[in-house]
CSV table of C-alpha atoms in Angstrom, one decimal:
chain,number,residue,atom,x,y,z
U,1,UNK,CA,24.0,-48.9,-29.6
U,2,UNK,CA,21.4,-49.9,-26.5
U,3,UNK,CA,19.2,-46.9,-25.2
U,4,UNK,CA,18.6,-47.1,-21.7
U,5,UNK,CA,14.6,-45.3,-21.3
U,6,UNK,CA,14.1,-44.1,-17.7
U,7,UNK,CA,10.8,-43.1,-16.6
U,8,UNK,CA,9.8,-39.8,-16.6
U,9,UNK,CA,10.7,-38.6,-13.4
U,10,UNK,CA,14.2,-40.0,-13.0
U,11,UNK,CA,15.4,-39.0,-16.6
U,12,UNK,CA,13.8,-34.8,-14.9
U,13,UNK,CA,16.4,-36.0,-12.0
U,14,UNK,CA,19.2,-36.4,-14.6
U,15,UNK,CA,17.8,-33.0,-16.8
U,16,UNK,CA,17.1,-30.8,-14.0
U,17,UNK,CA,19.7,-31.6,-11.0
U,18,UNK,CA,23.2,-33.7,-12.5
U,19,UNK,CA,25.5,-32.3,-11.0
U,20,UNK,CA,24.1,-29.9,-8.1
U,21,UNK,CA,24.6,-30.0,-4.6
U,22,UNK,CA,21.6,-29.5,-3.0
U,23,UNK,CA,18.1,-28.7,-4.3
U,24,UNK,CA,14.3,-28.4,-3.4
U,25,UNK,CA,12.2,-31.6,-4.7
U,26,UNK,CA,8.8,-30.4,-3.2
U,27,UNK,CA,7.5,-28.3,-0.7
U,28,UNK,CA,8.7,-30.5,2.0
U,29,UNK,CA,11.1,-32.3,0.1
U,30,UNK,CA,15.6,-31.7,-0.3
U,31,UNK,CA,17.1,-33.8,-3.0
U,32,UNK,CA,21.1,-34.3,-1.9
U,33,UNK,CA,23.5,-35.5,-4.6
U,34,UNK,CA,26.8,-33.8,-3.9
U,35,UNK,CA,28.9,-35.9,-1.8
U,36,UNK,CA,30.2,-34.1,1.0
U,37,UNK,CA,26.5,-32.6,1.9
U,38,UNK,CA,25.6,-36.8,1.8
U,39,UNK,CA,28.2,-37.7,3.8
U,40,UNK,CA,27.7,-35.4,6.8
U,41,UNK,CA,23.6,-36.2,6.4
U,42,UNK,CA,24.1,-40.3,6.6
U,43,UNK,CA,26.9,-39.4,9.5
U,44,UNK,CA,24.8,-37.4,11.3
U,45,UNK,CA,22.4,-39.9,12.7
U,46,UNK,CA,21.7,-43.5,12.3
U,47,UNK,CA,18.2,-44.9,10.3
U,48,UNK,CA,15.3,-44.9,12.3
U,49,UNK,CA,13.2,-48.0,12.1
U,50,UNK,CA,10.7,-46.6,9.3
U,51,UNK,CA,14.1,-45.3,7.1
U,52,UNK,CA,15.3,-48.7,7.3
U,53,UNK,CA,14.4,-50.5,3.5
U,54,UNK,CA,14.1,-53.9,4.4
U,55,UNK,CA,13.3,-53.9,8.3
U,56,UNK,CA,10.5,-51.1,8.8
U,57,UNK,CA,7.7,-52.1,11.2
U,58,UNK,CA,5.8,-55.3,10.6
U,59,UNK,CA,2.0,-55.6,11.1
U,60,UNK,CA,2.8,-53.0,13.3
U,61,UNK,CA,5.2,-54.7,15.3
U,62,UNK,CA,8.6,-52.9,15.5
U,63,UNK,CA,11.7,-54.8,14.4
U,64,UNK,CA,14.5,-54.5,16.7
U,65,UNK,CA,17.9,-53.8,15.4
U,66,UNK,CA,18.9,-57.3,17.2
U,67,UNK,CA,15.8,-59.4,15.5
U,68,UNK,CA,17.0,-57.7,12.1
U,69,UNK,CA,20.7,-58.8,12.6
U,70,UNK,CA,19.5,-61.9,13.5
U,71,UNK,CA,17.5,-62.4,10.5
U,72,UNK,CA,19.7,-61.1,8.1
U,73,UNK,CA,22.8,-63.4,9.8
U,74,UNK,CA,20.2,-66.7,9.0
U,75,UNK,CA,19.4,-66.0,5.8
U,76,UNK,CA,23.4,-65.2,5.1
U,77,UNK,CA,23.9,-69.1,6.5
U,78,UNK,CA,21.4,-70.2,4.2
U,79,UNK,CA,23.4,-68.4,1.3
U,80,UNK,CA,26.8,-69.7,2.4
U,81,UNK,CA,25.2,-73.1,2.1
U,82,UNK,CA,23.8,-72.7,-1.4
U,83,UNK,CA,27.2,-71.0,-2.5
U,84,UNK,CA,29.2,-74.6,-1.2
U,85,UNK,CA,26.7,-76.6,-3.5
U,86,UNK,CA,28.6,-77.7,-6.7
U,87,UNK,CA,28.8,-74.9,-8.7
U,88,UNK,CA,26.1,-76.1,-12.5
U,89,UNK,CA,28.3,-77.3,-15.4
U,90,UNK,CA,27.3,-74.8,-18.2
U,91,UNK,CA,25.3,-77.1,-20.4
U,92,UNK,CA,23.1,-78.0,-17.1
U,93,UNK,CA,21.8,-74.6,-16.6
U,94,UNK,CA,20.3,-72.1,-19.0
U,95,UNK,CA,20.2,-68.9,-18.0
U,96,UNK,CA,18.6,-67.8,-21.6
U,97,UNK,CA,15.9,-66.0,-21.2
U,98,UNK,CA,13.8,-62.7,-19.9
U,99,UNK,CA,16.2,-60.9,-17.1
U,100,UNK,CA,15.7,-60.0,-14.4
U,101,UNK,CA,12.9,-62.9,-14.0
U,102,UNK,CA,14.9,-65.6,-15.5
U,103,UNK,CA,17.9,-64.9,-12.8
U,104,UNK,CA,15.5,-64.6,-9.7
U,105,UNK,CA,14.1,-68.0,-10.3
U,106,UNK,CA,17.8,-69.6,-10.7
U,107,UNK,CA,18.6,-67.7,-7.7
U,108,UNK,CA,15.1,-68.5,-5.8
U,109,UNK,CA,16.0,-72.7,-6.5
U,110,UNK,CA,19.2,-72.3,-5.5
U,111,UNK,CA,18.8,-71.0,-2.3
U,112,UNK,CA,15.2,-71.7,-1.3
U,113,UNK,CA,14.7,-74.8,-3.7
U,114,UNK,CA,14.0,-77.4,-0.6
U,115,UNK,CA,11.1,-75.2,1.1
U,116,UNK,CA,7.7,-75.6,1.3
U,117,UNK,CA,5.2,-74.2,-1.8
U,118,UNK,CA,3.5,-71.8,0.5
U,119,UNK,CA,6.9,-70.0,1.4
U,120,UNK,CA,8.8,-70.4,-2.4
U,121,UNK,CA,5.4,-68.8,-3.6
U,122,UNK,CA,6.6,-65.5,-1.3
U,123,UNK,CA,9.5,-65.1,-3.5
U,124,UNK,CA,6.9,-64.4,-6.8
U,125,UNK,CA,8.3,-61.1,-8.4
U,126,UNK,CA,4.6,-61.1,-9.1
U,127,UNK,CA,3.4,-59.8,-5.5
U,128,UNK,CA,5.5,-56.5,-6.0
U,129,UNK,CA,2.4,-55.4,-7.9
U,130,UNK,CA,1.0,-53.9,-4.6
U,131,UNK,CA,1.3,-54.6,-0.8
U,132,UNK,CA,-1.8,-55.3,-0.1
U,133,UNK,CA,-1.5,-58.5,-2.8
U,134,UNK,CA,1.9,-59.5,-0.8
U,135,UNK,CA,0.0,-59.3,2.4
U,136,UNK,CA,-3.4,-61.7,0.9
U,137,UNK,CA,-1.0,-64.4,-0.5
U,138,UNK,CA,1.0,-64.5,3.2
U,139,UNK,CA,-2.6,-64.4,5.2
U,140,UNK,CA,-3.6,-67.3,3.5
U,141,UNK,CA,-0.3,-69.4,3.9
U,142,UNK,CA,-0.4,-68.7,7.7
U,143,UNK,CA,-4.1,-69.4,8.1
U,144,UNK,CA,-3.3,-73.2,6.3
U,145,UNK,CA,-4.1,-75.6,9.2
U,146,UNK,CA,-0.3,-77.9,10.0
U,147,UNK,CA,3.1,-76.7,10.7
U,148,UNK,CA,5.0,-75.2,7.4
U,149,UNK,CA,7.0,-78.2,6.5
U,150,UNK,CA,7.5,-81.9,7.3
U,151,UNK,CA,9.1,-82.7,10.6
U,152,UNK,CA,12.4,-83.9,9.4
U,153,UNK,CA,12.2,-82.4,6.0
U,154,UNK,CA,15.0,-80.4,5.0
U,155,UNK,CA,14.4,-76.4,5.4
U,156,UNK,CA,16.2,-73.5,5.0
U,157,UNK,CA,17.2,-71.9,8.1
U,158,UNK,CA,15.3,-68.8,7.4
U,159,UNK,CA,12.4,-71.4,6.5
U,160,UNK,CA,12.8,-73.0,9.9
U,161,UNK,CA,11.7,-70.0,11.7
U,162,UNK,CA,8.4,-69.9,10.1
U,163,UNK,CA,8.2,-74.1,10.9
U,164,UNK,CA,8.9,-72.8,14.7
U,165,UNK,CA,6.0,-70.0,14.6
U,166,UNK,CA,3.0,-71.8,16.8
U,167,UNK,CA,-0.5,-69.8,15.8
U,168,UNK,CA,-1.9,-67.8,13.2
U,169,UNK,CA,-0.2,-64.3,13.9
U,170,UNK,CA,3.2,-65.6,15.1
U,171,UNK,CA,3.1,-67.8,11.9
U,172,UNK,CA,1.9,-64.5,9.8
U,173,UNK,CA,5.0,-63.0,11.1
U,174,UNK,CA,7.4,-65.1,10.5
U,175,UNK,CA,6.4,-65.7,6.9
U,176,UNK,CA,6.1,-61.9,6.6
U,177,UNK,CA,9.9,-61.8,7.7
U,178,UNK,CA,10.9,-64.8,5.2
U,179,UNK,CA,9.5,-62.4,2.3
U,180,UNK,CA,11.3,-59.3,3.8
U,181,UNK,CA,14.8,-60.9,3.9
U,182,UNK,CA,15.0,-63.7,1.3
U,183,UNK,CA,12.6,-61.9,-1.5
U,184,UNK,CA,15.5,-58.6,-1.4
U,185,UNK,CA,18.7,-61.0,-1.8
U,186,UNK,CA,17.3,-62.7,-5.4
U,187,UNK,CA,15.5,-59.5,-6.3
U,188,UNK,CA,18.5,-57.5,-6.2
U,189,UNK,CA,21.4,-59.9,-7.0
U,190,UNK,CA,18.8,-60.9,-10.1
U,191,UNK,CA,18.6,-56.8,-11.4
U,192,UNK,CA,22.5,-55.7,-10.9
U,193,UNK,CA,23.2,-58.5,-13.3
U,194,UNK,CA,20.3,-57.9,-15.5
U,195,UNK,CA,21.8,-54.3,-15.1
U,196,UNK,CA,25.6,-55.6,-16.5
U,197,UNK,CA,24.3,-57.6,-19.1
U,198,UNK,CA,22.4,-54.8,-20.7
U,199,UNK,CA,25.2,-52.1,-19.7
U,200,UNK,CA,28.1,-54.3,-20.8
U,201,UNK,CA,27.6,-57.3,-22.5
U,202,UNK,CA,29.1,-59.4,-24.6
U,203,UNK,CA,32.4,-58.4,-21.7
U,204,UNK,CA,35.8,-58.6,-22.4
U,205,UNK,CA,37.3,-61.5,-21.1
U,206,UNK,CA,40.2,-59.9,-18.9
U,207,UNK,CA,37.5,-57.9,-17.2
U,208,UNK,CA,36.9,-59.1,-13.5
U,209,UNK,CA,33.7,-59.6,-12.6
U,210,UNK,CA,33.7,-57.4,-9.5
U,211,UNK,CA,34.6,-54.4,-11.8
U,212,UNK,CA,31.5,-55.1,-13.7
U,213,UNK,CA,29.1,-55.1,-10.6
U,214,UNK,CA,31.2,-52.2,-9.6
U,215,UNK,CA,30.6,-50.4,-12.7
U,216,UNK,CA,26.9,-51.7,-13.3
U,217,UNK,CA,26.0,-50.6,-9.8
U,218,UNK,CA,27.3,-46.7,-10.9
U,219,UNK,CA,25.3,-46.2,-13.2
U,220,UNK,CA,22.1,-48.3,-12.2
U,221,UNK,CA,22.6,-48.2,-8.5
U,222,UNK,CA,19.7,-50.9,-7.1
U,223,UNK,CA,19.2,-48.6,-4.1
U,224,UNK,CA,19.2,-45.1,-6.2
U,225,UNK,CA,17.9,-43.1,-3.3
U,226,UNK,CA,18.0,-43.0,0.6
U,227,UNK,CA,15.1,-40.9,2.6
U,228,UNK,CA,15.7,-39.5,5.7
U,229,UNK,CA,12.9,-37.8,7.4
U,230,UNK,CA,13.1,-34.4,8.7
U,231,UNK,CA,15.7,-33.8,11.8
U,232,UNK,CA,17.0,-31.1,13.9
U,233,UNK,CA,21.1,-31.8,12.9
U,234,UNK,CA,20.4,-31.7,9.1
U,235,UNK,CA,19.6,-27.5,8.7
U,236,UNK,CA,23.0,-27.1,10.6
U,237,UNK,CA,24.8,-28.9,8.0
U,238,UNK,CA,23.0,-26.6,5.3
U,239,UNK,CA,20.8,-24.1,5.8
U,240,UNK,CA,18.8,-24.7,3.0
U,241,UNK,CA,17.5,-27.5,4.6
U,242,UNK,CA,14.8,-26.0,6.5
U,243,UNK,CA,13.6,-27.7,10.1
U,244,UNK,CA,10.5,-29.9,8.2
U,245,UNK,CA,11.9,-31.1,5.4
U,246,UNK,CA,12.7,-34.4,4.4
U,247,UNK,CA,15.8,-35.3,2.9
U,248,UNK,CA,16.3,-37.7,0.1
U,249,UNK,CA,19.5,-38.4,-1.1
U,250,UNK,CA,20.6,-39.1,-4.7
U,251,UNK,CA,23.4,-41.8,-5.7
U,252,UNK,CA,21.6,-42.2,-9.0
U,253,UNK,CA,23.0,-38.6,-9.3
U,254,UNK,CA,26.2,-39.0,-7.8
U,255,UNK,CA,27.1,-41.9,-9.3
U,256,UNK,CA,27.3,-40.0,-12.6
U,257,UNK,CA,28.7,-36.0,-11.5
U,258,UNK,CA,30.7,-35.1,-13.6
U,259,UNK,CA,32.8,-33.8,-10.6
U,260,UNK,CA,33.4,-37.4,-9.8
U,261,UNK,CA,33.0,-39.3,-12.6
U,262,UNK,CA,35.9,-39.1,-15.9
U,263,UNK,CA,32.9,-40.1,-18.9
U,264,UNK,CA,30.5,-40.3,-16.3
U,265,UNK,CA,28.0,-42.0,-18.5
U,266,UNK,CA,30.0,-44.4,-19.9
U,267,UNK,CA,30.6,-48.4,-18.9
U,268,UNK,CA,33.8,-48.1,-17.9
U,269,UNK,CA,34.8,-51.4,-16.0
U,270,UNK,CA,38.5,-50.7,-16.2
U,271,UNK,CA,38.2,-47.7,-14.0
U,272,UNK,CA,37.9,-49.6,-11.1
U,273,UNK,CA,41.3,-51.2,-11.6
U,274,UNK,CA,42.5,-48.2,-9.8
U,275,UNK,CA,39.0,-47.1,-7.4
U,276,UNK,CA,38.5,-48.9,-3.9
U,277,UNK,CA,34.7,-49.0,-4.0
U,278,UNK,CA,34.5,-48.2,-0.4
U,279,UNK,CA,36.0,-45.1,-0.5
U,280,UNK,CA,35.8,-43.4,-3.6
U,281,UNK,CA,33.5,-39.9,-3.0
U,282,UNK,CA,29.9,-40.3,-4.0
U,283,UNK,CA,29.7,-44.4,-4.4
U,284,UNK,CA,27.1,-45.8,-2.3
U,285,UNK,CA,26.3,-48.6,-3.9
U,286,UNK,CA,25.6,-50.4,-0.3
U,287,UNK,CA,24.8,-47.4,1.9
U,288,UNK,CA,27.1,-44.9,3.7
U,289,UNK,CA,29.6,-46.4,5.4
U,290,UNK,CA,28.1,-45.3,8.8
U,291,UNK,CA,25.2,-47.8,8.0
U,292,UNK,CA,26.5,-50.1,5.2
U,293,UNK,CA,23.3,-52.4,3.8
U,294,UNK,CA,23.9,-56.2,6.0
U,295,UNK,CA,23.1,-58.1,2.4
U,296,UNK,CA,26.1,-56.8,0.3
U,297,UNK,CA,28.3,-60.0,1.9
U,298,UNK,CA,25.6,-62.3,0.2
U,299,UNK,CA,24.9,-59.9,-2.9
U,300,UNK,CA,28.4,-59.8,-4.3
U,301,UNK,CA,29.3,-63.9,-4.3
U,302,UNK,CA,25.4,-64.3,-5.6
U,303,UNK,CA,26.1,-62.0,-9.1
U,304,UNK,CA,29.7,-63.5,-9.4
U,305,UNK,CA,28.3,-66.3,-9.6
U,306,UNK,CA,25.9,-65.9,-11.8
U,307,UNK,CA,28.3,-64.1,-14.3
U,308,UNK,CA,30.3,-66.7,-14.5
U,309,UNK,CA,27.5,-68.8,-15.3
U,310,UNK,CA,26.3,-66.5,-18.2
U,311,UNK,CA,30.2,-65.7,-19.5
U,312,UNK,CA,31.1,-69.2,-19.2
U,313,UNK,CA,27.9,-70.2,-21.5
U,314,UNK,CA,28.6,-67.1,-24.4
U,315,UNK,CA,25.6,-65.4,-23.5
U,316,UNK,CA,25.0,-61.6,-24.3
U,317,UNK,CA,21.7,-59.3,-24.8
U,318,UNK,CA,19.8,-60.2,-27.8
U,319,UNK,CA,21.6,-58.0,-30.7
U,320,UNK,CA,17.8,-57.7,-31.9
U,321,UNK,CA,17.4,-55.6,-28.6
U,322,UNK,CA,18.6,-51.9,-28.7
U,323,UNK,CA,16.1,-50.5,-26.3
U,324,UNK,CA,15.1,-51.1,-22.2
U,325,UNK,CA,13.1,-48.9,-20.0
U,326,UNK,CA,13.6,-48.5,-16.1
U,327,UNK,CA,10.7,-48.1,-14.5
U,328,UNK,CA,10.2,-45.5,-11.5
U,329,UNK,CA,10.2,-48.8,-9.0
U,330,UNK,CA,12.4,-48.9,-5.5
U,331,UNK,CA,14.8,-51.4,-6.9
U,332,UNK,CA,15.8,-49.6,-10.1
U,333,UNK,CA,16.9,-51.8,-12.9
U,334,UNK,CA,16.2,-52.4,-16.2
U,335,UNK,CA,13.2,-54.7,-17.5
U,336,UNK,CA,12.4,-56.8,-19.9
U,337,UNK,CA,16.4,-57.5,-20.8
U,338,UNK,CA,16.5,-60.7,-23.8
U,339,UNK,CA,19.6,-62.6,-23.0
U,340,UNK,CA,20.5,-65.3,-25.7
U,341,UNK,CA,23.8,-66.9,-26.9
U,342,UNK,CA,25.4,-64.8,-29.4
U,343,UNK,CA,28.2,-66.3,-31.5
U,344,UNK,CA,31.5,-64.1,-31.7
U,345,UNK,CA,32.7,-62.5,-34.9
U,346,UNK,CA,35.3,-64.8,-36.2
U,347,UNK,CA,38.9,-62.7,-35.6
């Protein structure tokens, strides 16, 4: 039996709220988990540019919702592109190894493999340590004298917009939006499956892959909150939200209500044989369907992948393993998962 160890203040979350509606955080702070409340929130109003996750001011410089579609639309080409490559015979990759790291490198060659050392470097699960660290290693790149990449070297296309940036700020920027859309798509895709493996592994093998992301996201959804900052529509939908508080909305919590939810803490796979992900009450996996998150298209065909890479090889979670901890981090996911091949009983 695997314990899943969540930090402190998410396994309060879990203690103190499962299962309630709506409920003061802090002072200034409403925590929203019950579904209908959610719904009418994310409805009410779109994102504004500093709720967005991925696309919130940079250096300063606002982020039109154009620039972003734009951005997210290359780096989707640049997926499609690594997804036609010929998919890695089993014995020519090994996927063995420390998740989620070992599955955001595969991911990180895979996609990014033909570009330039001083933008692969921006994809280093290392600068998540702090900002400020993220922001030195990009300063640097940008300030190198020469155009990122050889002229008539292969790029990525979302590589090719930094090789376009002329000067030190515009080339700043760009490299700063490389980070912001590429580093998400192997960051994430990387954790949901670290998140099966360690949920649901060794899997049956009639069980689709899609109903193991499916399930895995449930219980560890990557994006396990959503802020929204205080607004005049939200106290009419509730009036215990008062007219300076902050909203932040729970699917770590309504992923598992027991209103919802048969066994809600179970890996359950098979109940997705008869849910439609997009509509079942309380699943936002991807966002409200309002304002559904632009990478799920690329996030979904990304984990496939990769779990048919791991199933087709035979490997599980270390049986020596019966403990991970999540970590009170944005992108919540296990750490530290062992993945090794583990021989089958004999029937």
């Amino acid at each position: 039996m695997r314990a899943t160890l969540f930090h402190p203040r998410l396994a309060a979350l879990f203690r103190d709220h499962l299962g309630q509606d709506v409920f003061r955080l802090e002072s200034d702070t409403v925590g929203i988990a019950g579904h209908e409340v959610a719904d009418r929130i994310l409805a009410a109003r779109r994102a504004t540019e500093t709720e967005r996750p991925t696309f919130k001011p940079l250096h300063g410089r606002s982020i039109s919702r154009g620039e972003a579609s734009s951005v997210m639309r290359t780096i989707g080409g640049d997926v499609r592109e690594a997804l036609k490559k010929p998919r890695p015979r089993p014995e020519d990759v090994d996927l063995s190894g420390v998740w989620p790291l070992t599955g955001h490198l595969f991911l990180r060659d895979l996609i990014l493999g033909e570009d330039p050392h001083r933008l692969r470097i921006l994809m280093s699960r290392n600068l998540e340590l702090t900002p400020k660290l993220t922001w030195a290693v990009i300063a640097a790149g940008a300030a190198l004298p020469g155009r990122v990449g050889r002229r008539g070297a292969p790029l990525t296309a979302i590589a090719g917009l930094t090789a376009d940036a002329t000067g030190y700020h515009e080339r700043r920027y760009a490299m700063g939006m490389y980070r912001r859309a590429a580093a998400p798509v192997c960051f994430t895709v990387s954790t949901l499956v670290a998140n099966a493996l360690w949920l649901g592994s060794p899997f049956d093998p009639g069980t689709p892959n899609r109903h193991i992301l499916h399930e895995a996201m449930r219980l560890l959804p990557p994006s396990w909150n959503i802020l929204r900052n205080a607004s005049p529509e939200y106290g009419a939908i509730d009036r215990r939200i008062g007219a300076g508080d902050d909203v932040l909305l729970l699917p770590l919590l309504s992923h598992r209500d027991p209103k919802l939810w048969e066994d809600p803490h179970e890996f359950r796979p098979e109940r997705w044989d008869t849910l439609d992900p997009d509509t079942a009450p309380g699943y936002l996996p991807f966002g409200h369907s309002s304002e559904r998150c632009w990478g799920r298209h690329m996030v979904m065909p990304l984990a496939e992948l990769l779990l048919d890479l791991i199933r087709d090889t035979g490997l599980a979670v270390s049986p020596d393993q019966t403990s991970a901890k999540v970590p009170l981090v944005g992108l919540l996911g296990v750490e530290d998962v062992r993945v090794t091949r583990v021989r089958r009983a004999a029937a």
